PDB file of C-alpha atoms in Angstrom:
ATOM      1  CA  MET A   1     -19.658   6.640   4.524  1.00  0.00           C
ATOM      2  CA  ARG A   2     -17.251   4.114   6.016  1.00  0.00           C
ATOM      3  CA  PRO A   3     -14.091   5.213   7.876  1.00  0.00           C
ATOM      4  CA  TRP A   4     -11.886   3.027   5.647  1.00  0.00           C
ATOM      5  CA  LEU A   5     -11.318   3.898   1.985  1.00  0.00           C
ATOM      6  CA  VAL A   6      -9.504   2.020  -0.777  1.00  0.00           C
ATOM      7  CA  PHE A   7      -8.504   4.288  -3.661  1.00  0.00           C
ATOM      8  CA  THR A   8      -7.141   3.105  -6.997  1.00  0.00           C
ATOM      9  CA  SER A   9      -6.488   4.376 -10.494  1.00  0.00           C
ATOM     10  CA  ALA A  10      -7.492   1.409 -12.645  1.00  0.00           C
ATOM     11  CA  GLY A  11      -7.237   0.190 -16.206  1.00  0.00           C
ATOM     12  CA  ASP A  12      -8.458  -2.929 -17.979  1.00  0.00           C
ATOM     13  CA  LYS A  13      -6.008  -5.436 -16.432  1.00  0.00           C
ATOM     14  CA  SER A  14      -6.958  -4.720 -12.844  1.00  0.00           C
ATOM     15  CA  ASN A  15      -7.490  -7.081  -9.901  1.00  0.00           C
ATOM     16  CA  VAL A  16     -10.104  -4.854  -8.274  1.00  0.00           C
ATOM     17  CA  ALA A  17     -12.721  -7.632  -8.290  1.00  0.00           C
ATOM     18  CA  GLN A  18     -10.425  -9.794  -6.144  1.00  0.00           C
ATOM     19  CA  TRP A  19     -10.307  -7.109  -3.446  1.00  0.00           C
ATOM     20  CA  LEU A  20     -14.040  -7.537  -2.949  1.00  0.00           C
ATOM     21  CA  SER A  21     -13.968 -11.340  -2.740  1.00  0.00           C
ATOM     22  CA  GLY A  22     -14.283 -13.659   0.230  1.00  0.00           C
ATOM     23  CA  SER A  23     -15.641 -11.363   2.958  1.00  0.00           C
ATOM     24  CA  ALA A  24     -18.366  -8.817   3.616  1.00  0.00           C
ATOM     25  CA  ARG A  25     -16.703  -5.551   2.685  1.00  0.00           C
ATOM     26  CA  GLU A  26     -15.992  -3.004   5.433  1.00  0.00           C
ATOM     27  CA  PHE A  27     -14.402  -0.291   3.279  1.00  0.00           C
ATOM     28  CA  ASP A  28     -15.499   2.131   0.576  1.00  0.00           C
ATOM     29  CA  LEU A  29     -13.956   1.745  -2.872  1.00  0.00           C
ATOM     30  CA  PHE A  30     -13.078   4.738  -5.065  1.00  0.00           C
ATOM     31  CA  VAL A  31     -12.021   3.857  -8.621  1.00  0.00           C
ATOM     32  CA  VAL A  32     -10.591   6.382 -11.068  1.00  0.00           C
ATOM     33  CA  TYR A  33     -10.653   4.710 -14.482  1.00  0.00           C
ATOM     34  CA  TYR A  34      -8.027   5.727 -17.040  1.00  0.00           C
ATOM     35  CA  GLY A  35      -9.184   3.366 -19.816  1.00  0.00           C
ATOM     36  CA  ASP A  36     -11.701   3.784 -22.613  1.00  0.00           C
ATOM     37  CA  LEU A  37     -14.253   0.966 -22.246  1.00  0.00           C
ATOM     38  CA  PRO A  38     -17.865   2.123 -21.835  1.00  0.00           C
ATOM     39  CA  GLU A  39     -18.532  -0.362 -18.996  1.00  0.00           C
ATOM     40  CA  PRO A  40     -15.233  -1.418 -17.395  1.00  0.00           C
ATOM     41  CA  VAL A  41     -15.185  -4.349 -14.988  1.00  0.00           C
ATOM     42  CA  CYS A  42     -13.382  -2.274 -12.359  1.00  0.00           C
ATOM     43  CA  ALA A  43     -16.498  -0.109 -11.963  1.00  0.00           C
ATOM     44  CA  LEU A  44     -18.460  -3.030 -10.511  1.00  0.00           C
ATOM     45  CA  GLY A  45     -18.681  -2.677  -6.751  1.00  0.00           C
ATOM     46  CA  ALA A  46     -17.159   0.808  -6.663  1.00  0.00           C
ATOM     47  CA  ASP A  47     -18.816   3.259  -4.284  1.00  0.00           C
ATOM     48  CA  ARG A  48     -17.449   6.107  -6.350  1.00  0.00           C
ATOM     49  CA  PHE A  49     -16.322   5.850  -9.979  1.00  0.00           C
ATOM     50  CA  VAL A  50     -14.889   8.601 -12.172  1.00  0.00           C
ATOM     51  CA  ARG A  51     -13.005   8.701 -15.461  1.00  0.00           C
ATOM     52  CA  ARG A  52      -9.687  10.473 -15.694  1.00  0.00           C
ATOM     53  CA  LYS A  53      -6.416   9.844 -17.500  1.00  0.00           C
ATOM     54  CA  GLY A  54      -3.195   9.908 -15.524  1.00  0.00           C
ATOM     55  CA  GLY A  55      -1.249   8.187 -12.763  1.00  0.00           C
ATOM     56  CA  LYS A  56      -2.453   7.042  -9.355  1.00  0.00           C
ATOM     57  CA  PHE A  57      -1.188   9.877  -7.168  1.00  0.00           C
ATOM     58  CA  PRO A  58      -1.972  12.675  -9.662  1.00  0.00           C
ATOM     59  CA  ASN A  59      -5.489  11.232  -9.904  1.00  0.00           C
ATOM     60  CA  LEU A  60      -5.725  11.029  -6.111  1.00  0.00           C
ATOM     61  CA  LYS A  61      -4.668  14.653  -5.736  1.00  0.00           C
ATOM     62  CA  ALA A  62      -7.246  15.668  -8.358  1.00  0.00           C
ATOM     63  CA  ALA A  63      -9.963  13.611  -6.638  1.00  0.00           C
ATOM     64  CA  PHE A  64      -9.195  15.283  -3.324  1.00  0.00           C
ATOM     65  CA  ALA A  65      -9.252  18.732  -4.933  1.00  0.00           C
ATOM     66  CA  ASP A  66     -12.640  17.951  -6.509  1.00  0.00           C
ATOM     67  CA  ASP A  67     -14.244  16.817  -3.226  1.00  0.00           C
ATOM     68  CA  PRO A  68     -12.182  17.326  -0.050  1.00  0.00           C
ATOM     69  CA  ALA A  69     -15.161  16.446   2.148  1.00  0.00           C
ATOM     70  CA  TYR A  70     -15.234  12.906   0.730  1.00  0.00           C
ATOM     71  CA  PHE A  71     -11.779  12.298   2.187  1.00  0.00           C
ATOM     72  CA  ALA A  72     -11.868  14.521   5.269  1.00  0.00           C
ATOM     73  CA  SER A  73     -13.748  12.192   7.634  1.00  0.00           C
ATOM     74  CA  ARG A  74     -11.825   9.003   6.816  1.00  0.00           C
ATOM     75  CA  GLU A  75      -9.727   7.170   9.358  1.00  0.00           C
ATOM     76  CA  ALA A  76      -7.351   5.653   6.806  1.00  0.00           C
ATOM     77  CA  VAL A  77      -6.902   5.414   3.026  1.00  0.00           C
ATOM     78  CA  PHE A  78      -5.323   2.517   1.103  1.00  0.00           C
ATOM     79  CA  VAL A  79      -3.776   3.909  -2.102  1.00  0.00           C
ATOM     80  CA  MET A  80      -3.573   0.746  -4.175  1.00  0.00           C
ATOM     81  CA  ASP A  81      -2.119  -0.089  -7.584  1.00  0.00           C
ATOM     82  CA  ASP A  82      -4.931  -1.678  -9.554  1.00  0.00           C
ATOM     83  CA  ASP A  83      -3.050  -4.914 -10.290  1.00  0.00           C
ATOM     84  CA  VAL A  84      -2.152  -5.827  -6.688  1.00  0.00           C
ATOM     85  CA  GLU A  85      -3.298  -9.329  -5.759  1.00  0.00           C
ATOM     86  CA  ILE A  86      -4.931  -9.322  -2.321  1.00  0.00           C
ATOM     87  CA  ASP A  87      -8.361 -10.250  -1.004  1.00  0.00           C
ATOM     88  CA  CYS A  88     -10.966  -8.506   1.115  1.00  0.00           C
ATOM     89  CA  ALA A  89     -10.064 -10.257   4.391  1.00  0.00           C
ATOM     90  CA  ALA A  90      -6.398  -9.267   4.104  1.00  0.00           C
ATOM     91  CA  ILE A  91      -7.348  -5.673   3.317  1.00  0.00           C
ATOM     92  CA  HIS A  92      -9.481  -5.621   6.469  1.00  0.00           C
ATOM     93  CA  GLU A  93      -6.576  -6.971   8.531  1.00  0.00           C
ATOM     94  CA  CYS A  94      -4.303  -4.224   7.221  1.00  0.00           C
ATOM     95  CA  PHE A  95      -6.804  -1.569   8.285  1.00  0.00           C
ATOM     96  CA  ARG A  96      -7.269  -3.178  11.715  1.00  0.00           C
ATOM     97  CA  VAL A  97      -3.563  -3.542  12.468  1.00  0.00           C
ATOM     98  CA  ARG A  98      -2.880   0.001  11.286  1.00  0.00           C
ATOM     99  CA  ARG A  99      -5.533   1.211  13.734  1.00  0.00           C
ATOM    100  CA  GLN A 100      -4.183  -0.965  16.547  1.00  0.00           C
ATOM    101  CA  LEU A 101      -0.611   0.298  16.128  1.00  0.00           C
ATOM    102  CA  ASP A 102      -1.608   3.807  15.077  1.00  0.00           C
ATOM    103  CA  ALA A 103       0.819   3.378  12.182  1.00  0.00           C
ATOM    104  CA  TRP A 104       1.171   6.487  10.053  1.00  0.00           C
ATOM    105  CA  VAL A 105       1.782   4.418   6.917  1.00  0.00           C
ATOM    106  CA  LEU A 106       1.519   0.616   6.636  1.00  0.00           C
ATOM    107  CA  GLN A 107       1.818  -1.810   3.780  1.00  0.00           C
ATOM    108  CA  PRO A 108       1.190  -5.539   3.427  1.00  0.00           C
ATOM    109  CA  ALA A 109       4.443  -7.369   2.742  1.00  0.00           C
ATOM    110  CA  TYR A 110       5.113  -8.769  -0.709  1.00  0.00           C
ATOM    111  CA  ASP A 111       4.995 -12.525  -1.123  1.00  0.00           C
ATOM    112  CA  LEU A 112       8.433 -14.056  -0.610  1.00  0.00           C
ATOM    113  CA  ARG A 113       8.475 -15.977  -3.894  1.00  0.00           C
ATOM    114  CA  LYS A 114       5.823 -14.444  -6.157  1.00  0.00           C
ATOM    115  CA  GLY A 115       5.617 -11.219  -8.108  1.00  0.00           C
ATOM    116  CA  LYS A 116       8.029  -8.318  -7.966  1.00  0.00           C
ATOM    117  CA  SER A 117       9.422  -5.998  -5.337  1.00  0.00           C
ATOM    118  CA  SER A 118      11.852  -3.153  -5.893  1.00  0.00           C
ATOM    119  CA  HIS A 119      13.290  -3.761  -2.425  1.00  0.00           C
ATOM    120  CA  GLU A 120      13.761  -7.111  -0.682  1.00  0.00           C
ATOM    121  CA  LEU A 121      13.164  -5.343   2.642  1.00  0.00           C
ATOM    122  CA  LEU A 122       9.470  -5.366   1.784  1.00  0.00           C
ATOM    123  CA  ARG A 123       9.081  -9.113   1.161  1.00  0.00           C
ATOM    124  CA  SER A 124       7.539 -11.236   3.910  1.00  0.00           C
ATOM    125  CA  PRO A 125       9.737 -13.982   5.400  1.00  0.00           C
ATOM    126  CA  ILE A 126       6.553 -15.927   6.177  1.00  0.00           C
ATOM    127  CA  GLU A 127       5.513 -18.534   3.618  1.00  0.00           C
ATOM    128  CA  ALA A 128       2.096 -20.141   3.215  1.00  0.00           C
ATOM    129  CA  LYS A 129       2.665 -23.416   5.038  1.00  0.00           C
ATOM    130  CA  VAL A 130       0.461 -26.351   5.917  1.00  0.00           C
ATOM    131  CA  SER A 131       1.320 -28.295   9.050  1.00  0.00           C
ATOM    132  CA  SER A 132       2.255 -31.957   8.630  1.00  0.00           C
ATOM    133  CA  ARG A 133      -0.719 -32.896  10.798  1.00  0.00           C
ATOM    134  CA  VAL A 134      -3.100 -31.218   8.346  1.00  0.00           C
ATOM    135  CA  ALA A 135      -1.284 -32.553   5.306  1.00  0.00           C
ATOM    136  CA  MET A 136      -1.165 -36.209   6.402  1.00  0.00           C
ATOM    137  CA  GLY A 137      -3.947 -38.102   4.696  1.00  0.00           C
ATOM    138  CA  ALA A 138      -5.756 -34.963   3.547  1.00  0.00           C
ATOM    139  CA  ASP A 139      -7.360 -35.133   0.136  1.00  0.00           C
ATOM    140  CA  MET A 140      -6.167 -32.598  -2.420  1.00  0.00           C
ATOM    141  CA  ALA A 141      -9.331 -30.509  -2.251  1.00  0.00           C
ATOM    142  CA  ALA A 142      -9.039 -30.105   1.524  1.00  0.00           C
ATOM    143  CA  LEU A 143      -5.343 -29.318   1.252  1.00  0.00           C
ATOM    144  CA  ALA A 144      -5.964 -26.718  -1.441  1.00  0.00           C
ATOM    145  CA  GLU A 145      -8.582 -25.080   0.783  1.00  0.00           C
ATOM    146  CA  VAL A 146      -6.114 -24.756   3.664  1.00  0.00           C
ATOM    147  CA  VAL A 147      -3.401 -23.294   1.434  1.00  0.00           C
ATOM    148  CA  SER A 148      -5.885 -20.876  -0.142  1.00  0.00           C
ATOM    149  CA  ALA A 149      -6.974 -19.673   3.299  1.00  0.00           C
ATOM    150  CA  ARG A 150      -3.353 -18.755   4.033  1.00  0.00           C
ATOM    151  CA  LYS A 151      -2.705 -17.168   0.668  1.00  0.00           C
ATOM    152  CA  PHE A 152      -2.837 -13.588   1.926  1.00  0.00           C
ATOM    153  CA  ILE A 153      -3.161 -13.898   5.741  1.00  0.00           C
ATOM    154  CA  ARG A 154      -0.472 -15.877   7.580  1.00  0.00           C
ATOM    155  CA  LEU A 155      -0.991 -15.528  11.316  1.00  0.00           C
ATOM    156  CA  GLY A 156       1.240 -17.119  13.925  1.00  0.00           C
ATOM    157  CA  ASP A 157       0.317 -20.241  15.877  1.00  0.00           C
ATOM    158  CA  HIS A 158      -1.588 -18.162  18.432  1.00  0.00           C
ATOM    159  CA  GLY A 159      -3.289 -15.865  15.932  1.00  0.00           C
ATOM    160  CA  GLU A 160      -0.736 -13.087  16.212  1.00  0.00           C
ATOM    161  CA  HIS A 161       0.413 -10.694  13.518  1.00  0.00           C
ATOM    162  CA  ARG A 162       4.095 -10.087  12.758  1.00  0.00           C
ATOM    163  CA  VAL A 163       5.027  -6.487  12.041  1.00  0.00           C
ATOM    164  CA  ARG A 164       8.281  -4.740  11.197  1.00  0.00           C
ATOM    165  CA  TYR A 165       9.101  -1.081  11.715  1.00  0.00           C
ATOM    166  CA  VAL A 166      11.047   0.214   8.726  1.00  0.00           C
ATOM    167  CA  ASN A 167      12.305   3.409   7.112  1.00  0.00           C
ATOM    168  CA  PHE A 168      10.651   2.921   3.728  1.00  0.00           C
ATOM    169  CA  ILE A 169       7.218   1.997   2.347  1.00  0.00           C
ATOM    170  CA  GLU A 170       6.782   1.518  -1.397  1.00  0.00           C
ATOM    171  CA  VAL A 171       4.344   3.449  -3.569  1.00  0.00           C
ATOM    172  CA  THR A 172       2.522   0.279  -4.734  1.00  0.00           C
ATOM    173  CA  CYS A 173       0.030  -0.095  -1.876  1.00  0.00           C
ATOM    174  CA  PRO A 174       0.589   2.260   1.067  1.00  0.00           C
ATOM    175  CA  LEU A 175      -2.140   2.487   3.709  1.00  0.00           C
ATOM    176  CA  PHE A 176      -2.104   5.998   5.193  1.00  0.00           C
ATOM    177  CA  ARG A 177      -3.578   7.360   8.355  1.00  0.00           C
ATOM    178  CA  ASN A 178      -5.791  10.014   6.861  1.00  0.00           C
ATOM    179  CA  ASP A 179      -4.100  13.102   8.297  1.00  0.00           C
ATOM    180  CA  ILE A 180      -0.728  11.814   7.091  1.00  0.00           C
ATOM    181  CA  LEU A 181      -2.076  11.393   3.558  1.00  0.00           C
ATOM    182  CA  LEU A 182      -3.703  14.822   3.515  1.00  0.00           C
ATOM    183  CA  ASP A 183      -0.487  16.407   4.765  1.00  0.00           C
ATOM    184  CA  PHE A 184       1.435  14.755   1.943  1.00  0.00           C
ATOM    185  CA  LEU A 185      -1.125  15.746  -0.695  1.00  0.00           C
ATOM    186  CA  ALA A 186      -0.759  19.361   0.437  1.00  0.00           C
ATOM    187  CA  ALA A 187       2.997  19.169  -0.225  1.00  0.00           C
ATOM    188  CA  TYR A 188       2.874  16.986  -3.353  1.00  0.00           C
ATOM    189  CA  ASP A 189       2.616  19.056  -6.527  1.00  0.00           C
ATOM    190  CA  GLY A 190       1.116  16.333  -8.737  1.00  0.00           C
ATOM    191  CA  GLN A 191       4.023  16.262 -11.190  1.00  0.00           C
ATOM    192  CA  LEU A 192       5.501  12.893 -10.209  1.00  0.00           C
ATOM    193  CA  VAL A 193       3.552   9.908 -11.512  1.00  0.00           C
ATOM    194  CA  GLY A 194       5.505   7.124  -9.822  1.00  0.00           C
ATOM    195  CA  TRP A 195       9.250   7.294  -9.291  1.00  0.00           C
ATOM    196  CA  GLY A 196      10.129   9.140  -6.077  1.00  0.00           C
ATOM    197  CA  ILE A 197       6.657   9.515  -4.596  1.00  0.00           C
ATOM    198  CA  ASP A 198       7.397   6.893  -1.945  1.00  0.00           C
ATOM    199  CA  TRP A 199      10.759   8.446  -1.027  1.00  0.00           C
ATOM    200  CA  TRP A 200       8.933  11.751  -0.688  1.00  0.00           C
ATOM    201  CA  PHE A 201       6.082  10.658   1.582  1.00  0.00           C
ATOM    202  CA  CYS A 202       8.476   8.576   3.707  1.00  0.00           C
ATOM    203  CA  GLN A 203      10.599  11.681   4.304  1.00  0.00           C
ATOM    204  CA  ARG A 204       7.451  13.555   5.193  1.00  0.00           C
ATOM    205  CA  VAL A 205       6.809  10.966   7.913  1.00  0.00           C
ATOM    206  CA  LEU A 206      10.348  10.285   9.136  1.00  0.00           C
ATOM    207  CA  GLY A 207      11.608  13.863   9.164  1.00  0.00           C
ATOM    208  CA  GLN A 208      15.364  14.333   9.282  1.00  0.00           C
ATOM    209  CA  LEU A 209      17.450  11.202   8.601  1.00  0.00           C
ATOM    210  CA  ASP A 210      21.007  10.451   9.612  1.00  0.00           C
ATOM    211  CA  ASP A 211      23.580   8.987   7.230  1.00  0.00           C
ATOM    212  CA  ARG A 212      22.423   5.417   7.993  1.00  0.00           C
ATOM    213  CA  GLY A 213      18.801   6.098   7.126  1.00  0.00           C
ATOM    214  CA  ARG A 214      17.636   6.376  10.746  1.00  0.00           C
ATOM    215  CA  ALA A 215      15.046   8.927  11.807  1.00  0.00           C
ATOM    216  CA  GLU A 216      16.778  11.392  14.122  1.00  0.00           C
ATOM    217  CA  ASP A 217      13.503  11.742  16.034  1.00  0.00           C
ATOM    218  CA  LYS A 218      13.373   8.223  17.517  1.00  0.00           C
ATOM    219  CA  SER A 219       9.614   8.416  18.119  1.00  0.00           C
ATOM    220  CA  ARG A 220       9.134   8.296  14.342  1.00  0.00           C
ATOM    221  CA  ARG A 221      10.920   4.958  13.978  1.00  0.00           C
ATOM    222  CA  THR A 222       7.688   3.036  14.606  1.00  0.00           C
ATOM    223  CA  CYS A 223       5.578   5.078  12.188  1.00  0.00           C
ATOM    224  CA  LEU A 224       6.241   3.095   8.972  1.00  0.00           C
ATOM    225  CA  VAL A 225       5.089  -0.520   9.240  1.00  0.00           C
ATOM    226  CA  VAL A 226       5.391  -3.606   7.040  1.00  0.00           C
ATOM    227  CA  LEU A 227       2.775  -6.205   7.968  1.00  0.00           C
ATOM    228  CA  ASP A 228       4.516  -9.523   7.288  1.00  0.00           C
ATOM    229  CA  SER A 229       1.484 -11.615   8.234  1.00  0.00           C
ATOM    230  CA  CYS A 230      -0.637 -10.047   5.494  1.00  0.00           C
ATOM    231  CA  VAL A 231       0.922 -10.492   2.079  1.00  0.00           C
ATOM    232  CA  CYS A 232       0.104  -9.330  -1.405  1.00  0.00           C
ATOM    233  CA  VAL A 233       1.507 -10.021  -4.850  1.00  0.00           C
ATOM    234  CA  ASN A 234       2.698  -7.255  -7.146  1.00  0.00           C
ATOM    235  CA  PRO A 235       2.483  -9.305 -10.358  1.00  0.00           C
ATOM    236  CA  LEU A 236       5.003  -9.383 -13.163  1.00  0.00           C
ATOM    237  CA  GLU A 237       3.716  -7.930 -16.426  1.00  0.00           C
ATOM    238  CA  GLN A 238       3.468 -11.341 -18.111  1.00  0.00           C
ATOM    239  CA  GLU A 239       1.349 -12.628 -15.213  1.00  0.00           C
ATOM    240  CA  LYS A 240      -1.361  -9.998 -15.481  1.00  0.00           C
ATOM    241  CA  LYS A 241      -4.799 -10.515 -16.948  1.00  0.00           C
ATOM    242  CA  GLY A 242      -4.891  -9.859 -20.683  1.00  0.00           C
ATOM    243  CA  ALA A 243      -1.118  -9.469 -20.730  1.00  0.00           C
ATOM    244  CA  ALA A 244      -0.496  -9.863 -24.469  1.00  0.00           C
ATOM    245  CA  ASP A 245       1.044  -6.389 -24.241  1.00  0.00           C
ATOM    246  CA  GLU A 246       3.710  -6.572 -21.505  1.00  0.00           C
ATOM    247  CA  THR A 247       4.398  -2.830 -21.498  1.00  0.00           C
ATOM    248  CA  ARG A 248       3.858  -1.404 -18.019  1.00  0.00           C
ATOM    249  CA  GLU A 249       0.917   0.966 -17.830  1.00  0.00           C
ATOM    250  CA  ILE A 250       3.077   3.600 -16.152  1.00  0.00           C
ATOM    251  CA  ASP A 251       5.585   3.392 -19.030  1.00  0.00           C
ATOM    252  CA  LYS A 252       2.761   4.250 -21.433  1.00  0.00           C
ATOM    253  CA  LEU A 253       2.092   7.309 -19.320  1.00  0.00           C
ATOM    254  CA  GLN A 254       5.710   8.393 -18.891  1.00  0.00           C
ATOM    255  CA  SER A 255       9.010   6.681 -19.729  1.00  0.00           C
ATOM    256  CA  THR A 256      11.390   5.460 -17.028  1.00  0.00           C
ATOM    257  CA  GLN A 257      13.941   8.113 -17.946  1.00  0.00           C
ATOM    258  CA  VAL A 258      11.390  10.909 -17.805  1.00  0.00           C
ATOM    259  CA  ARG A 259      10.148   9.678 -14.408  1.00  0.00           C
ATOM    260  CA  ALA A 260      13.717   9.613 -13.092  1.00  0.00           C
ATOM    261  CA  ASN A 261      14.344  13.118 -14.413  1.00  0.00           C
ATOM    262  CA  GLU A 262      11.153  14.436 -12.809  1.00  0.00           C
ATOM    263  CA  TRP A 263      12.191  12.969  -9.466  1.00  0.00           C
ATOM    264  CA  GLY A 264      15.579  14.658  -9.786  1.00  0.00           C
ATOM    265  CA  LYS A 265      13.835  17.987 -10.316  1.00  0.00           C
ATOM    266  CA  ALA A 266      11.610  17.429  -7.272  1.00  0.00           C
ATOM    267  CA  VAL A 267      14.631  16.585  -5.101  1.00  0.00           C
ATOM    268  CA  VAL A 268      16.154  19.968  -5.928  1.00  0.00           C
ATOM    269  CA  LYS A 269      12.913  21.950  -5.798  1.00  0.00           C
ATOM    270  CA  PHE A 270      11.706  20.610  -2.435  1.00  0.00           C
ATOM    271  CA  GLY A 271      15.034  19.945  -0.717  1.00  0.00           C
ATOM    272  CA  LEU A 272      14.558  16.163  -0.575  1.00  0.00           C
ATOM    273  CA  ARG A 273      16.960  13.254  -0.286  1.00  0.00           C
ATOM    274  CA  ALA A 274      16.930  11.125  -3.429  1.00  0.00           C
ATOM    275  CA  GLN A 275      17.269   7.900  -1.405  1.00  0.00           C
ATOM    276  CA  TRP A 276      18.890   6.374   1.684  1.00  0.00           C
ATOM    277  CA  MET A 277      19.954   3.054   3.172  1.00  0.00           C
ATOM    278  CA  LEU A 278      16.871   0.882   3.716  1.00  0.00           C
ATOM    279  CA  ARG A 279      16.547  -0.808   7.078  1.00  0.00           C
ATOM    280  CA  SER A 280      14.229  -2.421   9.608  1.00  0.00           C
ATOM    281  CA  PHE A 281      14.376  -0.782  13.024  1.00  0.00           C
ATOM    282  CA  SER A 282      12.632  -3.597  14.917  1.00  0.00           C
ATOM    283  CA  ALA A 283       9.982  -6.322  14.692  1.00  0.00           C
ATOM    284  CA  GLU A 284       7.293  -7.630  17.010  1.00  0.00           C
ATOM    285  CA  GLU A 285       4.299  -9.939  17.222  1.00  0.00           C
ATOM    286  CA  VAL A 286       0.966  -8.262  17.845  1.00  0.00           C
ATOM    287  CA  SER A 287      -2.110  -9.979  19.231  1.00  0.00           C
ATOM    288  CA  PRO A 288      -5.374  -8.956  17.535  1.00  0.00           C
ATOM    289  CA  GLY A 289      -6.891  -8.549  21.014  1.00  0.00           C
ATOM    290  CA  ALA A 290      -4.243  -6.138  22.282  1.00  0.00           C
ATOM    291  CA  PRO A 291      -5.325  -2.560  23.065  1.00  0.00           C
ATOM    292  CA  CYS A 292      -4.811   0.125  20.458  1.00  0.00           C
ATOM    293  CA  HIS A 293      -1.888   2.482  20.786  1.00  0.00           C
ATOM    294  CA  PRO A 294      -2.775   6.049  21.729  1.00  0.00           C
ATOM    295  CA  VAL A 295      -3.061   8.271  18.680  1.00  0.00           C
ATOM    296  CA  ARG A 296       0.230  10.032  17.994  1.00  0.00           C
ATOM    297  CA  PRO A 297      -0.160  13.630  16.825  1.00  0.00           C
ATOM    298  CA  PHE A 298       1.461  14.498  13.528  1.00  0.00           C
ATOM    299  CA  PRO A 299       3.085  17.932  13.274  1.00  0.00           C
ATOM    300  CA  SER A 300       1.746  20.156  10.522  1.00  0.00           C
ATOM    301  CA  SER A 301       5.232  20.241   9.023  1.00  0.00           C
ATOM    302  CA  CYS A 302       8.096  17.812   9.518  1.00  0.00           C
ATOM    303  CA  GLY A 303      10.545  20.702   9.509  1.00  0.00           C
ATOM    304  CA  MET A 304      12.120  19.958   6.139  1.00  0.00           C
ATOM    305  CA  LEU A 305       9.330  20.349   3.589  1.00  0.00           C
ATOM    306  CA  ASN A 306       7.640  23.677   4.087  1.00  0.00           C
TER     307      ASN A 306
END
């Protein structure tokens, strides 16, 4: 059993195969399949495969309840939407940088120009660029190879990563330190299928927030990380494989209005904030060879969600 786990709830328009491409895999893959095909493509390469209807986080909570030991020894868990475009090498980099920084939750940034993002805060300012020296006189095949190599990983000139410390990580593809995830799953009741889950787990991490969306405990302001040098694409519905039907899978499960209503109920029930001002606290460049941060203990309760 590897220390790194990628978990997804997948259907028949997934990009799971892409996650396994380009590098020797260093993570386990757990796929919960909500479709009806007898032999779905997303099962290929999975270390664990089960069938269950429902949303990603409800299926994750159910999977944990079924076999807590499978999750207990992990270092970190990537909870990925099945349609996210990213490759194996970029996934590895996310795990490595999370370990190096001891981030409690990290996500790859969204591509600046492709796909969708609910919040511009989470888009990377780094574009896939080819230096003029490489481009001059290069044939198209060589140029395409260089651009492809920088599709998901965009390191600085000296091989450094660029990270930002923020007060919000989206539900699409959060990478959790394992104890942080298990703490959230203990609080999460499984009723929300999408809307509000990210606001909830971010509050679990940040604790009390002031009126400007800043964690009152300043030590928590480096716990949520956007990795700008590793990007992914959250594709538009019309860009997905087999996208003749452009209805979002989550809308088939539960309408937007119902999801919003369920989040409103959770806010009242658990004493949560519905939302806050999104912000970056700081940014830095991180060398892959730098020592890892000491592990920061996470309190059993953040003091607001008992």
